[in-house]
XYZ file of N, CA and C in Angstrom:
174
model
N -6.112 -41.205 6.515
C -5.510 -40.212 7.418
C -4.500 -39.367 6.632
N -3.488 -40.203 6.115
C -2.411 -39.279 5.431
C -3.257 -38.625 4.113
N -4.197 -38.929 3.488
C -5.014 -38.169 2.208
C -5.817 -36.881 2.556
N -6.200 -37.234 4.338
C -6.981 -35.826 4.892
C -5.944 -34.900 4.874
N -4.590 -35.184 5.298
C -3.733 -34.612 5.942
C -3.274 -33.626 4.312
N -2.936 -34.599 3.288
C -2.370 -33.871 2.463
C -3.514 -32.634 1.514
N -4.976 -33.203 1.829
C -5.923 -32.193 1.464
C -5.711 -31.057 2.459
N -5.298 -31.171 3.559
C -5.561 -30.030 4.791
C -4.344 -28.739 3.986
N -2.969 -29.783 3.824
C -1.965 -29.273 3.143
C -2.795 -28.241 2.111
N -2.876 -28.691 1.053
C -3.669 -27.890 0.088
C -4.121 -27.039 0.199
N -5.338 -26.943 1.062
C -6.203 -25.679 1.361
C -4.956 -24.841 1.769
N -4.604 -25.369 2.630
C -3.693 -24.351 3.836
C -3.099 -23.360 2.387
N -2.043 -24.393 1.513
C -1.454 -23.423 0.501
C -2.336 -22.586 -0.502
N -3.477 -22.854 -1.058
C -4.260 -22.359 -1.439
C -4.840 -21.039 -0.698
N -5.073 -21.175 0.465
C -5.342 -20.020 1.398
C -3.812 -19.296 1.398
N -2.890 -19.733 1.389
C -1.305 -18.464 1.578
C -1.077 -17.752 0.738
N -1.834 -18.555 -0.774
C -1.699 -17.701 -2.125
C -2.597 -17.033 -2.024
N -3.478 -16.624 -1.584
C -4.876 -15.785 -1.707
C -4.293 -14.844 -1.295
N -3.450 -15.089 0.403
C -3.477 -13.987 1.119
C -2.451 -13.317 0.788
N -1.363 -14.276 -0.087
C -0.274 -13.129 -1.048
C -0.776 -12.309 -2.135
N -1.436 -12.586 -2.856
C -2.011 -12.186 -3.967
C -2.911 -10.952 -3.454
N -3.664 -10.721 -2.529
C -4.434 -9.535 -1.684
C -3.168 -8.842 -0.999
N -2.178 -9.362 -0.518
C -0.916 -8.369 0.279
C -0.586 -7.908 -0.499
N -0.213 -8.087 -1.702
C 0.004 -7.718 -3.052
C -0.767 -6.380 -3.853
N -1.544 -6.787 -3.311
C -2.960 -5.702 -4.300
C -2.842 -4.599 -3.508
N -2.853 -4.688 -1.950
C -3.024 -4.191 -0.935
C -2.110 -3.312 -0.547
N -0.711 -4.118 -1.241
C 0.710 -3.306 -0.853
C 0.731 -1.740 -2.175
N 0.093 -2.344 -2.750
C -0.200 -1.248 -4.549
C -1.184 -0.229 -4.152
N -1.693 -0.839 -3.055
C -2.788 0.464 -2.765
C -2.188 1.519 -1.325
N -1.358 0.985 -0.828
C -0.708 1.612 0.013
C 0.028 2.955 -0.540
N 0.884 1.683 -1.606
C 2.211 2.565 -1.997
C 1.494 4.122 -2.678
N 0.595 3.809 -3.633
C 0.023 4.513 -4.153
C -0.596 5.764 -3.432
N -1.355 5.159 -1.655
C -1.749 6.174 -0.983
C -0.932 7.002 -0.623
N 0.969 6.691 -0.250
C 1.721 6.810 0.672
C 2.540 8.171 -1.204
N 2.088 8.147 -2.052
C 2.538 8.907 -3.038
C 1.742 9.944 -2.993
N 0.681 10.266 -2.807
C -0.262 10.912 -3.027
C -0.018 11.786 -1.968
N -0.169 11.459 -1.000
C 0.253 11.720 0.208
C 1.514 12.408 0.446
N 2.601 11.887 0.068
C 3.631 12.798 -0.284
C 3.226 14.020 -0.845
N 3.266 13.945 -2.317
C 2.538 14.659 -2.995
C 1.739 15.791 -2.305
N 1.329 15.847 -1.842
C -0.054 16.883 -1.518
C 0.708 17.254 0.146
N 1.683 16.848 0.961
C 2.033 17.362 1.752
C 3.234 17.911 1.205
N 3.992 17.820 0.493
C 4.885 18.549 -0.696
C 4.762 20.089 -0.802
N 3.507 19.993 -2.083
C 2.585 20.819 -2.213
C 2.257 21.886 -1.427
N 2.030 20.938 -0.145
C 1.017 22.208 0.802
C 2.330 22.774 1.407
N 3.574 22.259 1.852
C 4.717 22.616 2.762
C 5.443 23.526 1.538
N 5.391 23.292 0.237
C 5.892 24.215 -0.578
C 5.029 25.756 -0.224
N 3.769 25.200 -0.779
C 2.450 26.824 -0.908
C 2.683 27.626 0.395
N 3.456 26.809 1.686
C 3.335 27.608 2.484
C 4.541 28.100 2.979
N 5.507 27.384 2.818
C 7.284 28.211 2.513
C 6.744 29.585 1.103
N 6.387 29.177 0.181
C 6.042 30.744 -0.502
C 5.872 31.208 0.131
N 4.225 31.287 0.849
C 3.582 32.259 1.379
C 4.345 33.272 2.173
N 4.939 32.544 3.531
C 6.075 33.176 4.120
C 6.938 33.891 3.597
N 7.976 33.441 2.213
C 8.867 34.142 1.389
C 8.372 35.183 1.116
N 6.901 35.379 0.156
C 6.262 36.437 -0.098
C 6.128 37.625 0.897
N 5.381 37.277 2.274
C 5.431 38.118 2.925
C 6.616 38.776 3.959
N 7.565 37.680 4.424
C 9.064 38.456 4.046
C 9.649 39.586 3.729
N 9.073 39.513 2.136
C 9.651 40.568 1.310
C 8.529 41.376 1.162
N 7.453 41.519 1.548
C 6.603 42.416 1.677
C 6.210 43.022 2.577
């Protein structure tokens, strides 16, 4: 009983490291989306404050 119990243990931790190790990977693919993303709404909120400036003065 207590040898099932401490195998059950095991898996269990074996399964928490998996699912850290993927939150992990997962959190790198976020951050990465959440840059890009910046990035390119940056970009577009800049190109279009020009645009406006430009025509402004034109």
């Amino acid at each position: 009983m207590h040898h099932n119990q401490s195998r059950a243990d095991l898996h269990g931790w074996a399964g928490a490291r998996r699912a850290a190790g993927w939150l992990k990977r997962y959190r790198r693919t976020l951050v990465l989306r959440a840059l890009y993303g910046a990035a390119y709404g940056a970009s577009t909120t800049g190109a279009s404050l020009l645009v406006v400036w430009l025509s402004s003065r034109f």
